[in-house]
Each structure stands twice: as C-alpha cells, then as structure tokens.
CSV table of C-alpha atoms and ligand atoms in Angstrom, one decimal:
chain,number,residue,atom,x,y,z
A,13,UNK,CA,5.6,-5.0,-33.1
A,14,UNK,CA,6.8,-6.7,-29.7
A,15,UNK,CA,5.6,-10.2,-28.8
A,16,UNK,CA,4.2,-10.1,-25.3
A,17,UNK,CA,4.3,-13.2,-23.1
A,18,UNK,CA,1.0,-15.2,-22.8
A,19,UNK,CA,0.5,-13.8,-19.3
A,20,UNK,CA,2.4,-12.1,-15.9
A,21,UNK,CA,3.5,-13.9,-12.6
A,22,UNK,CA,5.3,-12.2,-9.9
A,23,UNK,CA,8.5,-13.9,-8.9
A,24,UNK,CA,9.5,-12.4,-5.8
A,25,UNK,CA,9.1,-10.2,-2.8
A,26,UNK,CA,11.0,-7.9,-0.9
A,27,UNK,CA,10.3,-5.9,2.1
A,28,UNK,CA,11.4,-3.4,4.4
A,29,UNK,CA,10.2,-2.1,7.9
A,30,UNK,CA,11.3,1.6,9.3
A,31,UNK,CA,13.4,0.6,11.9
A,32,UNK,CA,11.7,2.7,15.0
A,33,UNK,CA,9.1,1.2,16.7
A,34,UNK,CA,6.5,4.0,18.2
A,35,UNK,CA,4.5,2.6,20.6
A,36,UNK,CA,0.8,4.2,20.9
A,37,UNK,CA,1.7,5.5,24.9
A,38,UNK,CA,4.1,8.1,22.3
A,39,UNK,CA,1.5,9.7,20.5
A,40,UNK,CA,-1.4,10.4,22.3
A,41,UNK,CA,-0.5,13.0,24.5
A,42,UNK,CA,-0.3,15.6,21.8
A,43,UNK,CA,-4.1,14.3,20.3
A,44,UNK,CA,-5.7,14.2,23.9
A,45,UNK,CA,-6.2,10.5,23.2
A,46,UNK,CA,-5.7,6.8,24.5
A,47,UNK,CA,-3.9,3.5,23.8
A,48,UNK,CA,-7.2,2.1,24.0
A,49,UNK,CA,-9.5,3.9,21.9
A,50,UNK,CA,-6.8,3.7,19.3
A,51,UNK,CA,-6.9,0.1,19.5
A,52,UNK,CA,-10.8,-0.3,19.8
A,53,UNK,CA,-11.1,2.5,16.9
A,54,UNK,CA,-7.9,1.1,14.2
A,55,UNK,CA,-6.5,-2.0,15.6
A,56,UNK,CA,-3.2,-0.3,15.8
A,57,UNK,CA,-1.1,-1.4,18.7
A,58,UNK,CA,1.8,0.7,17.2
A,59,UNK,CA,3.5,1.7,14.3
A,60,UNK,CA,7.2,1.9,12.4
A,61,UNK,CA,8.9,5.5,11.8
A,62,UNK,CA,12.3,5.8,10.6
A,63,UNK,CA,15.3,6.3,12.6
A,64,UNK,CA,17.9,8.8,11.7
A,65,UNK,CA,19.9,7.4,8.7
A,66,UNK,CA,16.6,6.1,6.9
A,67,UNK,CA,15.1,8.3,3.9
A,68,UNK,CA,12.4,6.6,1.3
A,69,UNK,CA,15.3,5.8,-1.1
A,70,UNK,CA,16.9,4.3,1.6
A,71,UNK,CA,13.9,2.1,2.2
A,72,UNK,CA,12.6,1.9,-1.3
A,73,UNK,CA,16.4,0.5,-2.5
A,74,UNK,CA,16.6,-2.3,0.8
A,75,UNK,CA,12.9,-3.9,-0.4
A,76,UNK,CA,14.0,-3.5,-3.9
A,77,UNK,CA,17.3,-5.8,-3.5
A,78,UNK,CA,15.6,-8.0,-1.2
A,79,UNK,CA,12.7,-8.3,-3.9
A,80,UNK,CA,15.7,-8.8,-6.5
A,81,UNK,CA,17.4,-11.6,-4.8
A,82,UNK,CA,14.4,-13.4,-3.7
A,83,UNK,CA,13.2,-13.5,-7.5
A,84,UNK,CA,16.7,-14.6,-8.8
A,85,UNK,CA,16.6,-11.9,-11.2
A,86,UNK,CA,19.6,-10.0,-11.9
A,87,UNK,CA,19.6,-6.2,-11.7
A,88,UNK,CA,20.7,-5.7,-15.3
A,89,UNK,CA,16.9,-8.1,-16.6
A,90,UNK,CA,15.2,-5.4,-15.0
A,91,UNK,CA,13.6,-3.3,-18.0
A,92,UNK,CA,11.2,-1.7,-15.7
A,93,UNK,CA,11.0,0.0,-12.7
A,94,UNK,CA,7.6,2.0,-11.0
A,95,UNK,CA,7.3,3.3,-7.9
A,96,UNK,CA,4.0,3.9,-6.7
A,97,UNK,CA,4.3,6.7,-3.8
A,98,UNK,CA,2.9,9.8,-2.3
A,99,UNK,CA,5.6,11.0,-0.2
A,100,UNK,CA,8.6,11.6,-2.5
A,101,UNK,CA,9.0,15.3,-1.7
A,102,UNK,CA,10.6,15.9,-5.7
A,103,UNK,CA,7.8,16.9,-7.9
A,104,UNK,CA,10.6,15.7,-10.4
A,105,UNK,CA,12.5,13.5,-11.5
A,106,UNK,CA,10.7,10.6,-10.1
A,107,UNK,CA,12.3,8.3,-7.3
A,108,UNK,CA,12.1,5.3,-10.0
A,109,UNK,CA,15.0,6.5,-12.1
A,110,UNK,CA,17.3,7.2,-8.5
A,111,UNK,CA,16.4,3.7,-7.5
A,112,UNK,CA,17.0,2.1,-10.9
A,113,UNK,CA,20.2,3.7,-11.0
A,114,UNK,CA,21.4,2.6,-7.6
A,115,UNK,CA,20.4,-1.1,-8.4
A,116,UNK,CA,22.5,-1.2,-11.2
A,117,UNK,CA,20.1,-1.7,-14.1
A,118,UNK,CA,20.8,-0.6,-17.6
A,119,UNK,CA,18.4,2.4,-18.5
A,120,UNK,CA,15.7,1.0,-17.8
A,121,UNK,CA,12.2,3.1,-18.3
A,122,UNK,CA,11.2,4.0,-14.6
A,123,UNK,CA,8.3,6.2,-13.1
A,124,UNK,CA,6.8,7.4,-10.7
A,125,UNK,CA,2.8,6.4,-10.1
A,126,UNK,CA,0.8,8.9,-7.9
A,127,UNK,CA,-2.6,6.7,-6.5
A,128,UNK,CA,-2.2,7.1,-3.0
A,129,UNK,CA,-3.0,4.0,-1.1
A,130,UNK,CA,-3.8,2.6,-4.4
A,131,UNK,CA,-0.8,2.9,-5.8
A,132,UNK,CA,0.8,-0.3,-5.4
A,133,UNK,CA,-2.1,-2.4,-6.9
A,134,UNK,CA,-2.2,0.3,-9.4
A,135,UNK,CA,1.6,-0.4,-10.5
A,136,UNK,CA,1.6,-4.2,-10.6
A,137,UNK,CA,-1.6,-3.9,-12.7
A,138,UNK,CA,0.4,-1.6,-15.6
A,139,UNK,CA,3.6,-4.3,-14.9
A,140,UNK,CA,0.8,-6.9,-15.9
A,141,UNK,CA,0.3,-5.4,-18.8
A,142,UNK,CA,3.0,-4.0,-20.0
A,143,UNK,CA,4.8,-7.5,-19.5
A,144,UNK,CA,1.8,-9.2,-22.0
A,145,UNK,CA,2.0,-6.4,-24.6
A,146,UNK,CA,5.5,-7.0,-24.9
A,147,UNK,CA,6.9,-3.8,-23.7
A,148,UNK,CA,8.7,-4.9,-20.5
A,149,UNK,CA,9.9,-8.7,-19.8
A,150,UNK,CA,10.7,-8.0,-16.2
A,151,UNK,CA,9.5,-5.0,-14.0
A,152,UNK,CA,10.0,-3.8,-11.0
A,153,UNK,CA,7.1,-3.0,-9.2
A,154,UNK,CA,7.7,-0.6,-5.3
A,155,UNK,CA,5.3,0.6,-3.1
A,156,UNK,CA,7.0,3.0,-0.6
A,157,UNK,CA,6.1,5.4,2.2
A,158,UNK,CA,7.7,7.8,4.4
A,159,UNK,CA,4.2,9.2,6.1
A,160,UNK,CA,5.4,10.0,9.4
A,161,UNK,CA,7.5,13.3,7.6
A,162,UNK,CA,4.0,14.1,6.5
A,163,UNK,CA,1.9,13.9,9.2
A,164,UNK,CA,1.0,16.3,11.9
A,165,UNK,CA,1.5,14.9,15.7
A,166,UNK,CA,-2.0,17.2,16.4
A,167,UNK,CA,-4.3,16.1,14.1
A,168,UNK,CA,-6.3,13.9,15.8
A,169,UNK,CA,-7.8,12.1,13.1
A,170,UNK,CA,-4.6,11.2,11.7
A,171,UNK,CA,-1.5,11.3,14.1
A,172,UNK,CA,-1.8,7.8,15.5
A,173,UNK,CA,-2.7,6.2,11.7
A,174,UNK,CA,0.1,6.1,9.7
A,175,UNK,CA,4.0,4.4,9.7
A,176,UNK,CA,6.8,4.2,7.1
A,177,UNK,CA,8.0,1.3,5.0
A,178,UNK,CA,8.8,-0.1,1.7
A,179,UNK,CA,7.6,-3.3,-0.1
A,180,UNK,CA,8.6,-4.4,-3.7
A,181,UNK,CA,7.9,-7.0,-5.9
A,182,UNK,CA,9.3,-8.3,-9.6
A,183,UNK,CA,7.3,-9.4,-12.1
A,184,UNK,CA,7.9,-11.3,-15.2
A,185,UNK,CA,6.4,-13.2,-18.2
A,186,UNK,CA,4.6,-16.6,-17.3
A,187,UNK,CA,3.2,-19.5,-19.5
A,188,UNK,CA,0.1,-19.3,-16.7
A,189,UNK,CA,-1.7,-16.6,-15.0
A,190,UNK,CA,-0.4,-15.4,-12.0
A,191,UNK,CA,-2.0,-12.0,-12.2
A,192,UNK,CA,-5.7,-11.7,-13.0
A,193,UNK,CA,-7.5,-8.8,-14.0
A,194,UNK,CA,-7.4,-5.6,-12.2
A,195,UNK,CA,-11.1,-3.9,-11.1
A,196,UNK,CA,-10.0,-0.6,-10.5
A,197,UNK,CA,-11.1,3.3,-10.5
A,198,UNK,CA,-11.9,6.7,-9.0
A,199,UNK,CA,-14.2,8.8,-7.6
A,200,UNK,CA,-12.9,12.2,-7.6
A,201,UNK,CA,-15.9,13.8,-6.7
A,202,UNK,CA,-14.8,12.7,-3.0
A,203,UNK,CA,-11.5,14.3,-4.3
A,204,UNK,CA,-11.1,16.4,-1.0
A,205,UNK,CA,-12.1,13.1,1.8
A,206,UNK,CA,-7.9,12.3,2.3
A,207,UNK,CA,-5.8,15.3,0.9
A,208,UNK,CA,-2.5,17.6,1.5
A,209,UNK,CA,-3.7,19.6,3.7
A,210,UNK,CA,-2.1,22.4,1.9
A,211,UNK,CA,-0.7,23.5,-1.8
A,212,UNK,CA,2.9,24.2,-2.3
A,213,UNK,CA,2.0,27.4,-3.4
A,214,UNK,CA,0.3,28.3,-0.1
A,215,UNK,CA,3.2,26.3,2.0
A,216,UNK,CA,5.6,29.3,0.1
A,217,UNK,CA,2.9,32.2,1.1
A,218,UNK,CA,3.0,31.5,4.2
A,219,UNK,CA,4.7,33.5,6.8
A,220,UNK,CA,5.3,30.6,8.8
A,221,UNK,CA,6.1,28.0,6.3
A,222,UNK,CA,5.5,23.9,7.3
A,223,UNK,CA,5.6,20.6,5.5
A,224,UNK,CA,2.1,19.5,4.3
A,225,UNK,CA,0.2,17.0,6.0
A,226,UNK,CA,-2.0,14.3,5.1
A,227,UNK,CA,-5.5,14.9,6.3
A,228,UNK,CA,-8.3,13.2,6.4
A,229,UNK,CA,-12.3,12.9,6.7
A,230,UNK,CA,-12.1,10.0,8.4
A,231,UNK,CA,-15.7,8.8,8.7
A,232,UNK,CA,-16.5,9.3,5.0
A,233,UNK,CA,-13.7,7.1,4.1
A,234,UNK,CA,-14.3,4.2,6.5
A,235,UNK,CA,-18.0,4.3,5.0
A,236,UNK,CA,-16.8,4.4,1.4
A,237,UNK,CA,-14.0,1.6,1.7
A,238,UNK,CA,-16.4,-0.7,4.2
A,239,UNK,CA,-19.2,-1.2,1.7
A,240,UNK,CA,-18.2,0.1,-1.6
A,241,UNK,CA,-14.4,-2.2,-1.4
A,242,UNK,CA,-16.8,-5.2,-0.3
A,243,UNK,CA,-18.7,-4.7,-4.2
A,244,UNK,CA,-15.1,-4.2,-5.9
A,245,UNK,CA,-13.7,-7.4,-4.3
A,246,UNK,CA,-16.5,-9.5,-5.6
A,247,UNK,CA,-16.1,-8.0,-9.0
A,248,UNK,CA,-12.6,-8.7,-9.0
A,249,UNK,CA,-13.1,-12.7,-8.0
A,250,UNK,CA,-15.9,-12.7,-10.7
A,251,UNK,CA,-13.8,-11.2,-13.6
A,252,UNK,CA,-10.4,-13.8,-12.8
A,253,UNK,CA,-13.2,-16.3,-12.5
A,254,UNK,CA,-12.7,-17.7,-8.8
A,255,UNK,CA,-15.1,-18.0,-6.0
A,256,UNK,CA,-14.3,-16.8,-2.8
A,257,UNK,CA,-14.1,-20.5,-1.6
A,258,UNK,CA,-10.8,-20.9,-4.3
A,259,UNK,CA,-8.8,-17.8,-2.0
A,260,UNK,CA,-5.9,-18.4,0.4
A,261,UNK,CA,-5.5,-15.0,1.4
A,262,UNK,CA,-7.0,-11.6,1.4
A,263,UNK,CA,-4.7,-8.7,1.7
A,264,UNK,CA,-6.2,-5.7,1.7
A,265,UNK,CA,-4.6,-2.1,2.1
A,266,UNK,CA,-3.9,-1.5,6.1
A,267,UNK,CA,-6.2,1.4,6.7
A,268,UNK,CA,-8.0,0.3,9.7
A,269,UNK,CA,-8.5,-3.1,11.3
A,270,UNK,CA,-12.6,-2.3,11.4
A,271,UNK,CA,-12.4,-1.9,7.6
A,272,UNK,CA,-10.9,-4.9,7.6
A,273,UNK,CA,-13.3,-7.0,9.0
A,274,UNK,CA,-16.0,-5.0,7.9
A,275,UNK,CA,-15.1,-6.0,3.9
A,276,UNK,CA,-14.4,-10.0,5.3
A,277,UNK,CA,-17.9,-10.2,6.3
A,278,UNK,CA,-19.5,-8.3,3.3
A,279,UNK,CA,-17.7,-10.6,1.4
A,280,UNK,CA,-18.5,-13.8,3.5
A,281,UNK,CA,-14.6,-15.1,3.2
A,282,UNK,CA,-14.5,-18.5,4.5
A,283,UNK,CA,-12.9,-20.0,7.9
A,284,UNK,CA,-10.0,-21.1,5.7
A,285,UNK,CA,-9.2,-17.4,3.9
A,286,UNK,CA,-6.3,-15.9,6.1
A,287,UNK,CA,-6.3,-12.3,6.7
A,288,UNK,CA,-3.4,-10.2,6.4
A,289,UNK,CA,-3.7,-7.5,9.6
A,290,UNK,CA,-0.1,-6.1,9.6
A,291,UNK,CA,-1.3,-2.6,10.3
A,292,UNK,CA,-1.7,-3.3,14.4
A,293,UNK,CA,2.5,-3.3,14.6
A,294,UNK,CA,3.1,-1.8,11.3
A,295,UNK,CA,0.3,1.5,10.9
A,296,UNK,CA,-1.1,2.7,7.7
A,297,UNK,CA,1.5,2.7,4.9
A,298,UNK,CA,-0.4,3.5,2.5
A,299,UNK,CA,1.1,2.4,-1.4
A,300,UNK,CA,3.6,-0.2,1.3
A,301,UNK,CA,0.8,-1.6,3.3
A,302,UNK,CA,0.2,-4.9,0.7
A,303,UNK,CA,3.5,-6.1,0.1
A,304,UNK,CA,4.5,-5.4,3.6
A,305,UNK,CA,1.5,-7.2,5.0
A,306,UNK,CA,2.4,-10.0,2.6
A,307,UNK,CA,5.7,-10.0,4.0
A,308,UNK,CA,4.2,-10.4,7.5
A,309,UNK,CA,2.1,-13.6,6.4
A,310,UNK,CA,5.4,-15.1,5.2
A,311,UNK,CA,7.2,-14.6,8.2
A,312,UNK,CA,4.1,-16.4,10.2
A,313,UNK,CA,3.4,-19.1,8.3
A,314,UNK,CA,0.5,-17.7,6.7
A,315,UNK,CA,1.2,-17.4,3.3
A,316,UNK,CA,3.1,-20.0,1.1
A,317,UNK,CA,4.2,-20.1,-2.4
A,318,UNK,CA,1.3,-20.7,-5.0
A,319,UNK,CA,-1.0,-19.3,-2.5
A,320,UNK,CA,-4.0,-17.2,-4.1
A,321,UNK,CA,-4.9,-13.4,-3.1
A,322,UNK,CA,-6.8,-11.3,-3.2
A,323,UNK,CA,-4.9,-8.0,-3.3
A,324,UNK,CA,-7.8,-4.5,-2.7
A,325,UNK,CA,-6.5,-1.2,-2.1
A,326,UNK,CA,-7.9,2.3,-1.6
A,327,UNK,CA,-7.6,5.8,-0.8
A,328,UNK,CA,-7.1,9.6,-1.7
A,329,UNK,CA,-8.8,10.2,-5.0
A,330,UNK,CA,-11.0,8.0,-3.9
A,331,UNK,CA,-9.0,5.6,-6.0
A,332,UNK,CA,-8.8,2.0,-5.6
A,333,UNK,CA,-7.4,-1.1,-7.6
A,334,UNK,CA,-7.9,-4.9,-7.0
A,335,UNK,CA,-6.2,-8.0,-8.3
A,336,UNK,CA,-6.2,-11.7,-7.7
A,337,UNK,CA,-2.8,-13.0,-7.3
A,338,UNK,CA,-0.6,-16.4,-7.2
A,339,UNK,CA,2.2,-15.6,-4.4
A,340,UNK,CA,5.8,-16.8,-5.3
B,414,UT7,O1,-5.4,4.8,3.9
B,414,UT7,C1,-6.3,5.7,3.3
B,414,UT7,C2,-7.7,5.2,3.7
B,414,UT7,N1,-7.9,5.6,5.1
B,414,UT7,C3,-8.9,5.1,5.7
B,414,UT7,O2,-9.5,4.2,5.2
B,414,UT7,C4,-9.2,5.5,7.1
B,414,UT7,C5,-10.7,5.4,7.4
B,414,UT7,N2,-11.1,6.0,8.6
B,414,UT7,C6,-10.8,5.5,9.9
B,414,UT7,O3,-9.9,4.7,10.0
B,414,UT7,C7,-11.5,6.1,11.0
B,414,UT7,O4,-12.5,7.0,10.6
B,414,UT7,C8,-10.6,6.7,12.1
B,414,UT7,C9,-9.8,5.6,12.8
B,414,UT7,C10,-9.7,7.7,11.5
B,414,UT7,C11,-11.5,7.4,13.2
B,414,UT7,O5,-12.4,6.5,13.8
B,414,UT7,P1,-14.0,6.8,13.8
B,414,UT7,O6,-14.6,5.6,14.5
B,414,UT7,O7,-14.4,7.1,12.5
B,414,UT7,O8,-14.0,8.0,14.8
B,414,UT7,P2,-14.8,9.4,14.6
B,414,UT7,O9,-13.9,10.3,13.8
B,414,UT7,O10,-16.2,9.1,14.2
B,414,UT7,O11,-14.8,9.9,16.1
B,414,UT7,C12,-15.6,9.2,17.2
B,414,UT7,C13,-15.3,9.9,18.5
B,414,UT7,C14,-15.6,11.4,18.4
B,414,UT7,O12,-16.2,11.8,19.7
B,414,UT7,P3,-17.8,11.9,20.0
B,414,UT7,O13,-18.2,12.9,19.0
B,414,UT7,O14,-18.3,10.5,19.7
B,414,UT7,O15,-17.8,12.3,21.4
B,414,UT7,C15,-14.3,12.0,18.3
B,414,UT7,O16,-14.2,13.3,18.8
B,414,UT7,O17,-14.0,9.8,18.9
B,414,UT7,C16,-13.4,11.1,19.0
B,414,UT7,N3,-12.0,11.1,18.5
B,414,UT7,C17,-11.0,10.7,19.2
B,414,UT7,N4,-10.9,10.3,20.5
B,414,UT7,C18,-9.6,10.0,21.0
B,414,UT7,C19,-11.6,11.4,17.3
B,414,UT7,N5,-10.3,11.2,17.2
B,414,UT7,C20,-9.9,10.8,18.4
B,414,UT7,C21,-8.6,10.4,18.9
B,414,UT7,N6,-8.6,10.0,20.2
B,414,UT7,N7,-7.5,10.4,18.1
C-alpha cells in the first residue's frame, strides 16, 4: 500500500497573462453597449486576449515553468500533472499529457478535469489528496483558458466578460497543513444557466458551421454565486477550523466584481482581509481566474508567503469548490 504524507502544501506559483490587451471602447460596438455600464455592471475595465503566436498550450506550458521554477522542483519530481479547462478544443487526449511531455517529466499520470470555473479548486483539491494517500508526491496542478476563441463578439450577455490566461501551481507533501478541506459540489438541475451554446453534433449539421460559444443566464448565476457562494465560504472556514478574523486573503473566482463584493459582505470579511479583484484588467478566466488573481496580489504587495486564503470558485454545472490555503 503507499504511505501518503501527513498532509499537502503548495510550493509555488506560476502565471501567465494573454499578451493583448482589449480595452472595453473594442467591444461594445458590436453588443450596442458602453464602457460604463460594463464597468458599473462587472468591474471590468478591460480584458487579456491572445495575440497571434499564443494557443492554450502555449500559455498553459509558460505558467507551468514559471510555477516549476518558483517551487524549485525539477520537471522530472513531477508525478502528476491536471489541467483543469473548458476550452481545450480535443475531446481527447487531454492537454495534461501534451504539457507533461513538453516539461520534460517522466510519464507522469496527467488529465484533464472538466468543472468549468471550478475547475482549478477542483484540481488542487484531488492534488491534496492524492498527495496524502500516497499516490502522487508532487503534482502539478493548471488552470487554463483560451475563452475569447469561444465567445461570440454579439452576445451581449457575454462578449465583454471573459479573457485568456493560464495559472499553475505545484503541490507537494508537507509535515503541516497547507491545504484544508475542500467544500465542494453541483447543482445540475441549473445544468443549462452557463452552457455551449451548441453540441458538436449540431455544429456538424449545420449548413453554416461555427465554433460554440459560451452562453450564459446571467442573472440566475449572479443570484446563485451572490448568496449561495457566501454559505459555501463559511462552511469551508468552519471545516479547516479558522474564523474569518484568521484570513489574509480571499480569492474568489473573477466572475463579476458585484459578486465579489456581494460574497465579502455576506461573509462580513474584516478591514484587514485583502481582496483579490484581477478581473477589472484581466476579465473572466474562468478555471485561470484564482491563480492569476493570486499572481496579481503578489505583484502588488498584497499577498506574501504564509499568507492564508480563502480560495471559492464557481460556474457551469452549477459547480463550485472551496479551500483554505497557506500561499508559498
Ligand atoms: O464565470 C462563471 C460565472 N459567471 C458569473 O458569475 C456571471 C454572473 N452574471 C453577471 O455577471 C451579470 O449577470 C452580467 C454582468 C452578465 C449582467 O449584469 P446584470 O446586472 O445581471 O444585467 P441584466 O442582464 O440584468 O441586464 C440589465 C439591463 C437590461 O436592460 P433593462 O431590461 O433593464 O432595460 C439589459 O437589456 O442591461 C441591459 N443589458 C446591457 N446593456 C448594455 C444587458 N447586457 C447589456 C450590455 N450592455 N452588454
């Protein structure tokens, strides 16, 4: 039987922003809208598409490195590597085993995880695990997002939202908790609230044939995440055993700057709490948005090493996953 490692700590981050900046004056035209009620409505200011030589490998392989080298783990410990995504356009093989390859790590067990905006909590939750059952020692965990190939410049509830990125992190064992418990679930009865807006079957009957797009019900969703998120949050602090008085940070997936603030107050964070609110340069990145926002408190000051966060994330499915965390 493995040993596992008393617990799981993550040793180091990696991030990497799509190189194109897109201002809001580029995409309202074609929505009828403004820079202003963007603003008021998401908090986004503008957002990061790539430029012509980026792809999600691309991006996904520059956060991974990054993530490497600020760990000081070599590519060959890696025994693990997940990539938690929802716009690799290969139903198979996954992205995971590309990237593993190109880093140079010997054949190590790598998937792909499909939770949406989710996804990255969802993936450092299994590295948790998997790290104290003994079946990985040092794991990979990516979060990476080329949205703006799958969103339609019309849709206006939609078009301005969402940007491209990567953000990676590795974990390995620990003699202390630096991952607590994850809170997470589903509700798929809201399965159709943030969707494809069409099959691959119907993309191929069509006449006209176009990439899928990501739609959205936008109002149910910002109800859902605003007051249900606030609940899973508190859960989450009571199950690691912290008050919200212990936190340095809350990082919660960049899905709208209202939602944001709307989950702060529910949850009464302190003065002292810093919030992460990358998404008014960066957009929606769905399964990127937490490490990149991490990334951002980093670069500001914000965040330093043995910090605690709160990591909540959420979306299509309606799935979610929350974690407290100690930042390297
Ligand atoms: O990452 C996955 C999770 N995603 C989310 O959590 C997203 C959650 N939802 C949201 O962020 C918000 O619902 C949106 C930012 C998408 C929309 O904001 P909203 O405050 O919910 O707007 P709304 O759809 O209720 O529309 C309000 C008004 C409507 O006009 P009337 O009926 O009040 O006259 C819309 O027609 O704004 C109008 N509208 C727009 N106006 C300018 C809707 N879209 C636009 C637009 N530009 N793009």
């Amino acid at each position: 039987m493995p040993v596992g490692a008393p617990h799981a700590t993550v040793l180091g981050l990696g991030i990497h922003r799509a190189e194109r900046i897109v201002p809001n004056a580029d995409v309202i035209e074609a929505i009828d809208s403004s820079d202003a009620w963007i603003q008021q409505r998401s908090g986004i200011r503008e957002r990061r598409w790539v430029g012509p030589d980026e792809t999600l490998e691309t991006m996904t392989l520059e956060a991974s490195r990054k993530a490497l080298a600020s760990s000081g783990i070599d590519a060959a410990q890696i025994d693990a590597v997940i990539v938690a995504t929802c716009t690799w356009t290969m139903q198979t093989p996954a992205l995971a085993t590309k990237v593993a390859h190109a880093l140079g790590t010997q054949s190590p067990v790598a998937f792909d995880i499909s939770a949406a905006c989710a996804g990255f909590c969802h993936a450092l939750a299994l590295a948790n695990d998997m790290i104290r059952a003994g079946t990985a020692r040092h794991v990979l965990v990516i979060g990476a997002e080329l949205l703006s190939e799958m969103t339609s410049r019309t849709d206006r509830g939609t078009a301005f939202i969402f940007g491209d990125g990567a953000g990676a992190v590795v974990v390995g064992p620990s003699e202390v908790p630096g991952i607590g418990p994850v809170v997470w679930g589903s509700d798929g009865e809201q399965f159709d609230a943030i969707r494809q807006s069409t099959d691959w079957r119907e993309v191929l009957a069509s006449d006209s044939p176009e990439m899928p797009y990501i739609q959205m019900d936008g109002g149910t969703v910002f109800r859902w995440a605003s007051f249900e998120m606030a609940k899973v949050a508190q859960e989450t602090l009571d199950r690691t055993g912290i008050r919200v008085e212990d936190l340095d940070l809350f990082i919660p997936h960049q899905a709208n700057m209202r939602i944001i603030d709307a989950m702060a107050r529910a949850m009464k964070l302190p003065e002292h709490v810093r919030i992460a609110r990358d998404i008014a340069e960066q957009g929606n990145t769905s399964a990127a948005s937490i490490p990149l926002a991490l990334g951002r408190m980093y670069d500001e000051g914000q965040a330093h090493s043995g910090d605690l966060a709160l990591f909540i994330a959420f979306g299509a499915g309606l799935s979610y996953a929350a974690q407290v965390v100690r930042i390297p």
